[in-house]
Amino acid sequence: MERVVEQVRALHRLEPATNDHLAAVRVALSVAVPSLFLLALGRTDLIIYAVFGALTGMYGRSEPHQLRLRHQGQGALVLLSGVAVGVALSVNHVHSWWLVAVEATLAGAGSIYSDRVRLKPNGPFFGILALGACASVPAAVPWHMAMVIAAASSVFSILVGFSGWVRRRAWEPGATRKVPRRSAARRRELVVHAARYVLAVGAAGTVGVISGSGHPHWAMAAAAVPLAGADLPSSVRRGVHRIVGTLIGLAVTAVVLLPGPWSLPALYPALQEPGHRAVVLALLVILFQFATELFMTRHYGLAMVWFTPVVLLMTQLAAPIEPRVLILERAVETLVGALLGILVVVAVRRPGSRKRPAFLGQGPLLRLPRRPRH
């Protein structure tokens, strides 16, 4: 019973602040400059590519400048790979089952790479989110132009992250990022964890396609979230945070998009005009991304409250659809995907797991051979 109470308390715990406002400002600036540039050009439909490139700034937030530079370069590879594959699928009008197969495969490959270089935030989540989002909107520009926008935004975010060095000139000689040494046991752990990503993302995408959803990639992204947890309890918490945070974030999105006396369109009638609407949505994307990064390491659920409207608003800028359908599908797909992700975490144990928390039972659904001791 004590463990149950402990886990419930952990769901609400807000971790101590560690200069989160500085990281939030860097990421917001990385998103704002390319987004405002596209806004000035009247191409708010391209902001989606700029935002995913700018998310490079989320990596290496607390590291010395030379390590952050390398870490963000590694994060950029994951993000730009997702954008490149997603745009290629969109250009070639590849959807449904092919999207599921490609995204599940990239999730597995991204898991191995992310675990090998120890990316923070963990796992390939943002890469597969970029893939699905870019694949789901019509390509308004040629493939290479979308990549130029994403790559330029990524480079700008790296420059923003490194700009502090110019002011402080603080360089730590010999500083290195800690990466576990390679071994047979480590390779097996990477492969098994990647297989869990393929299983969870593939299963969520399959359910999304069979259900007839227009956005199965949301279920696939949600399924990847619990797998980034360090252990079973934290994985389950991440899944719960994903569901609750997304549902609250959808309420925020509804205030922005849906008509009604309580909504933003009612308070600001000019929002009904397409030109003003695009400007307001673009500015809200920047504001909400700042709030997302402010809470990303302190409370994942609160971060999702603000990241949910970021994704939906830039999707609306790229390819508008009926807001009610957008919100409903996001709610259903997130619930299905997160639950499937939690199920995979519980069913398939990581090598080296010894003990399962009492509140989840006495044994795994599928026990894999234990990691050998050295």
Short mmCIF file of N, CA and C in Angstrom, two decimals, residues 85-171:
data_model
loop_
_atom_site.label_atom_id
_atom_site.label_comp_id
_atom_site.label_asym_id
_atom_site.label_seq_id
_atom_site.Cartn_x
_atom_site.Cartn_y
_atom_site.Cartn_z
N VAL A 85 11.94 11.98 -43.74
CA VAL A 85 11.11 10.81 -44.09
C VAL A 85 9.64 11.22 -44.17
N GLY A 86 9.19 12.05 -43.23
CA GLY A 86 7.79 12.47 -43.23
C GLY A 86 7.43 13.25 -44.48
N VAL A 87 8.27 14.19 -44.87
CA VAL A 87 8.00 14.97 -46.08
C VAL A 87 8.04 14.08 -47.32
N ALA A 88 8.97 13.13 -47.35
CA ALA A 88 9.04 12.20 -48.49
C ALA A 88 7.75 11.39 -48.61
N LEU A 89 7.21 10.95 -47.47
CA LEU A 89 5.94 10.21 -47.49
C LEU A 89 4.81 11.10 -47.97
N SER A 90 4.80 12.36 -47.52
CA SER A 90 3.75 13.28 -47.92
C SER A 90 3.81 13.58 -49.42
N VAL A 91 5.02 13.84 -49.93
CA VAL A 91 5.19 14.15 -51.35
C VAL A 91 4.71 12.99 -52.22
N ASN A 92 4.96 11.76 -51.76
CA ASN A 92 4.58 10.58 -52.54
C ASN A 92 3.21 10.03 -52.15
N HIS A 93 2.49 10.79 -51.31
CA HIS A 93 1.12 10.43 -50.91
C HIS A 93 1.07 9.03 -50.30
N VAL A 94 2.03 8.73 -49.44
CA VAL A 94 2.09 7.43 -48.77
C VAL A 94 1.46 7.59 -47.39
N HIS A 95 0.42 6.81 -47.12
CA HIS A 95 -0.28 6.92 -45.85
C HIS A 95 -0.62 5.52 -45.31
N SER A 96 -1.41 5.51 -44.28
CA SER A 96 -1.94 4.29 -43.68
C SER A 96 -0.87 3.27 -43.36
N TRP A 97 -0.97 2.07 -43.97
CA TRP A 97 -0.12 0.96 -43.56
C TRP A 97 1.35 1.23 -43.82
N TRP A 98 1.67 1.88 -44.92
CA TRP A 98 3.07 2.21 -45.18
C TRP A 98 3.61 3.16 -44.13
N LEU A 99 2.79 4.12 -43.72
CA LEU A 99 3.20 5.06 -42.67
C LEU A 99 3.50 4.31 -41.38
N VAL A 100 2.63 3.38 -41.03
CA VAL A 100 2.84 2.59 -39.81
C VAL A 100 4.15 1.81 -39.89
N ALA A 101 4.37 1.14 -41.01
CA ALA A 101 5.59 0.34 -41.17
C ALA A 101 6.84 1.20 -41.10
N VAL A 102 6.82 2.32 -41.80
CA VAL A 102 8.00 3.19 -41.83
C VAL A 102 8.25 3.81 -40.46
N GLU A 103 7.20 4.30 -39.82
CA GLU A 103 7.39 4.97 -38.53
C GLU A 103 7.83 3.98 -37.45
N ALA A 104 7.28 2.77 -37.46
CA ALA A 104 7.69 1.77 -36.48
C ALA A 104 9.16 1.39 -36.69
N THR A 105 9.56 1.27 -37.95
CA THR A 105 10.97 0.95 -38.24
C THR A 105 11.90 2.05 -37.79
N LEU A 106 11.52 3.31 -38.07
CA LEU A 106 12.35 4.43 -37.65
C LEU A 106 12.39 4.55 -36.13
N ALA A 107 11.29 4.19 -35.46
CA ALA A 107 11.28 4.21 -34.00
C ALA A 107 12.31 3.24 -33.44
N GLY A 108 12.39 2.05 -34.04
CA GLY A 108 13.38 1.07 -33.58
C GLY A 108 14.80 1.54 -33.83
N ALA A 109 15.05 2.04 -35.04
CA ALA A 109 16.39 2.53 -35.37
C ALA A 109 16.75 3.75 -34.52
N GLY A 110 15.78 4.63 -34.32
CA GLY A 110 16.02 5.82 -33.51
C GLY A 110 16.27 5.46 -32.06
N SER A 111 15.62 4.40 -31.58
CA SER A 111 15.85 3.95 -30.21
C SER A 111 17.28 3.49 -30.00
N ILE A 112 17.79 2.71 -30.94
CA ILE A 112 19.18 2.23 -30.82
C ILE A 112 20.14 3.41 -30.83
N TYR A 113 19.93 4.33 -31.75
CA TYR A 113 20.84 5.48 -31.84
C TYR A 113 20.74 6.36 -30.59
N SER A 114 19.51 6.65 -30.15
CA SER A 114 19.31 7.51 -28.99
C SER A 114 19.91 6.91 -27.73
N ASP A 115 19.72 5.60 -27.55
CA ASP A 115 20.29 4.93 -26.38
C ASP A 115 21.81 4.87 -26.46
N ARG A 116 22.33 4.70 -27.64
CA ARG A 116 23.77 4.58 -27.80
C ARG A 116 24.49 5.89 -27.46
N VAL A 117 23.91 7.01 -27.87
CA VAL A 117 24.57 8.31 -27.61
C VAL A 117 24.00 9.00 -26.37
N ARG A 118 23.00 8.37 -25.74
CA ARG A 118 22.39 8.90 -24.51
C ARG A 118 21.76 10.28 -24.72
N LEU A 119 20.82 10.35 -25.65
CA LEU A 119 20.11 11.61 -25.87
C LEU A 119 19.25 11.97 -24.67
N LYS A 120 19.17 13.25 -24.38
CA LYS A 120 18.26 13.79 -23.38
C LYS A 120 17.54 14.97 -24.02
N PRO A 121 16.22 14.92 -24.22
CA PRO A 121 15.23 13.94 -23.80
C PRO A 121 15.47 12.55 -24.40
N ASN A 122 15.09 11.52 -23.61
CA ASN A 122 15.35 10.14 -24.00
C ASN A 122 14.57 9.71 -25.23
N GLY A 123 15.17 8.80 -25.97
CA GLY A 123 14.45 8.09 -27.01
C GLY A 123 14.21 8.87 -28.29
N PRO A 124 13.54 8.22 -29.24
CA PRO A 124 13.32 8.81 -30.58
C PRO A 124 11.99 9.54 -30.70
N PHE A 125 11.35 9.89 -29.57
CA PHE A 125 9.99 10.42 -29.61
C PHE A 125 9.84 11.60 -30.57
N PHE A 126 10.70 12.61 -30.44
CA PHE A 126 10.52 13.82 -31.26
C PHE A 126 10.79 13.54 -32.74
N GLY A 127 11.65 12.57 -33.02
CA GLY A 127 11.89 12.19 -34.40
C GLY A 127 10.68 11.57 -35.05
N ILE A 128 10.03 10.62 -34.34
CA ILE A 128 8.86 9.98 -34.93
C ILE A 128 7.65 10.91 -34.91
N LEU A 129 7.61 11.84 -33.94
CA LEU A 129 6.54 12.84 -33.97
C LEU A 129 6.68 13.73 -35.20
N ALA A 130 7.92 14.14 -35.50
CA ALA A 130 8.16 14.95 -36.70
C ALA A 130 7.78 14.18 -37.95
N LEU A 131 8.13 12.91 -37.99
CA LEU A 131 7.81 12.09 -39.15
C LEU A 131 6.30 12.05 -39.38
N GLY A 132 5.56 11.69 -38.35
CA GLY A 132 4.12 11.56 -38.51
C GLY A 132 3.44 12.87 -38.84
N ALA A 133 3.85 13.95 -38.16
CA ALA A 133 3.22 15.25 -38.41
C ALA A 133 3.49 15.74 -39.82
N CYS A 134 4.73 15.61 -40.29
CA CYS A 134 5.06 16.08 -41.64
C CYS A 134 4.43 15.21 -42.71
N ALA A 135 4.26 13.92 -42.42
CA ALA A 135 3.61 13.03 -43.39
C ALA A 135 2.12 13.29 -43.48
N SER A 136 1.53 13.87 -42.40
CA SER A 136 0.07 14.02 -42.35
C SER A 136 -0.43 15.29 -43.03
N VAL A 137 0.49 16.21 -43.38
CA VAL A 137 0.06 17.46 -44.02
C VAL A 137 0.54 17.48 -45.48
N PRO A 138 -0.23 18.08 -46.37
CA PRO A 138 0.21 18.16 -47.77
C PRO A 138 1.49 18.97 -47.88
N ALA A 139 2.39 18.52 -48.72
CA ALA A 139 3.65 19.23 -48.92
C ALA A 139 3.39 20.47 -49.77
N ALA A 140 3.52 21.64 -49.13
CA ALA A 140 3.24 22.90 -49.82
C ALA A 140 4.44 23.40 -50.61
N VAL A 141 5.59 22.80 -50.39
CA VAL A 141 6.82 23.17 -51.10
C VAL A 141 7.54 21.89 -51.48
N PRO A 142 8.48 21.95 -52.42
CA PRO A 142 9.26 20.76 -52.76
C PRO A 142 10.00 20.23 -51.54
N TRP A 143 10.34 18.94 -51.61
CA TRP A 143 11.00 18.24 -50.49
C TRP A 143 12.23 18.98 -50.02
N HIS A 144 13.06 19.43 -50.97
CA HIS A 144 14.32 20.06 -50.57
C HIS A 144 14.10 21.39 -49.86
N MET A 145 13.03 22.11 -50.20
CA MET A 145 12.76 23.38 -49.54
C MET A 145 12.31 23.16 -48.10
N ALA A 146 11.49 22.13 -47.89
CA ALA A 146 11.08 21.80 -46.52
C ALA A 146 12.29 21.45 -45.67
N MET A 147 13.24 20.71 -46.25
CA MET A 147 14.44 20.33 -45.53
C MET A 147 15.34 21.53 -45.27
N VAL A 148 15.39 22.45 -46.20
CA VAL A 148 16.20 23.67 -45.99
C VAL A 148 15.65 24.45 -44.79
N ILE A 149 14.32 24.57 -44.73
CA ILE A 149 13.70 25.30 -43.61
C ILE A 149 14.00 24.61 -42.29
N ALA A 150 13.80 23.29 -42.24
CA ALA A 150 14.04 22.55 -41.00
C ALA A 150 15.52 22.59 -40.60
N ALA A 151 16.41 22.41 -41.58
CA ALA A 151 17.85 22.40 -41.29
C ALA A 151 18.33 23.77 -40.84
N ALA A 152 17.85 24.83 -41.51
CA ALA A 152 18.25 26.18 -41.13
C ALA A 152 17.78 26.51 -39.72
N SER A 153 16.56 26.10 -39.41
CA SER A 153 16.03 26.32 -38.07
C SER A 153 16.83 25.54 -37.02
N SER A 154 17.24 24.33 -37.38
CA SER A 154 18.04 23.51 -36.47
C SER A 154 19.41 24.15 -36.23
N VAL A 155 20.04 24.61 -37.28
CA VAL A 155 21.35 25.27 -37.14
C VAL A 155 21.22 26.52 -36.29
N PHE A 156 20.15 27.28 -36.51
CA PHE A 156 19.96 28.50 -35.71
C PHE A 156 19.81 28.16 -34.24
N SER A 157 19.07 27.11 -33.93
CA SER A 157 18.89 26.73 -32.52
C SER A 157 20.21 26.29 -31.90
N ILE A 158 21.07 25.63 -32.68
CA ILE A 158 22.39 25.25 -32.18
C ILE A 158 23.23 26.49 -31.89
N LEU A 159 23.15 27.49 -32.77
CA LEU A 159 23.87 28.75 -32.55
C LEU A 159 23.36 29.47 -31.31
N VAL A 160 22.06 29.43 -31.10
CA VAL A 160 21.49 30.03 -29.89
C VAL A 160 22.02 29.31 -28.65
N GLY A 161 22.06 27.98 -28.71
CA GLY A 161 22.55 27.21 -27.58
C GLY A 161 24.02 27.44 -27.30
N PHE A 162 24.78 27.79 -28.33
CA PHE A 162 26.22 27.99 -28.17
C PHE A 162 26.57 29.45 -27.90
N SER A 163 25.58 30.33 -28.04
CA SER A 163 25.86 31.77 -27.95
C SER A 163 26.38 32.17 -26.57
N GLY A 164 25.99 31.45 -25.52
CA GLY A 164 26.48 31.77 -24.19
C GLY A 164 27.99 31.68 -24.07
N TRP A 165 28.59 30.81 -24.88
CA TRP A 165 30.05 30.67 -24.83
C TRP A 165 30.73 31.95 -25.29
N VAL A 166 30.14 32.63 -26.26
CA VAL A 166 30.72 33.87 -26.77
C VAL A 166 30.80 34.92 -25.66
N ARG A 167 29.79 34.92 -24.79
CA ARG A 167 29.74 35.90 -23.70
C ARG A 167 30.65 35.48 -22.54
N ARG A 168 30.61 34.19 -22.19
CA ARG A 168 31.36 33.74 -21.02
C ARG A 168 32.73 33.16 -21.35
N ARG A 169 32.88 32.68 -22.55
CA ARG A 169 34.11 32.00 -22.97
C ARG A 169 34.48 30.88 -21.99
N ALA A 170 33.44 30.17 -21.53
CA ALA A 170 33.67 29.08 -20.58
C ALA A 170 33.79 27.77 -21.33
N TRP A 171 34.96 27.19 -21.29
CA TRP A 171 35.23 25.93 -21.97
C TRP A 171 35.90 24.98 -20.98
#
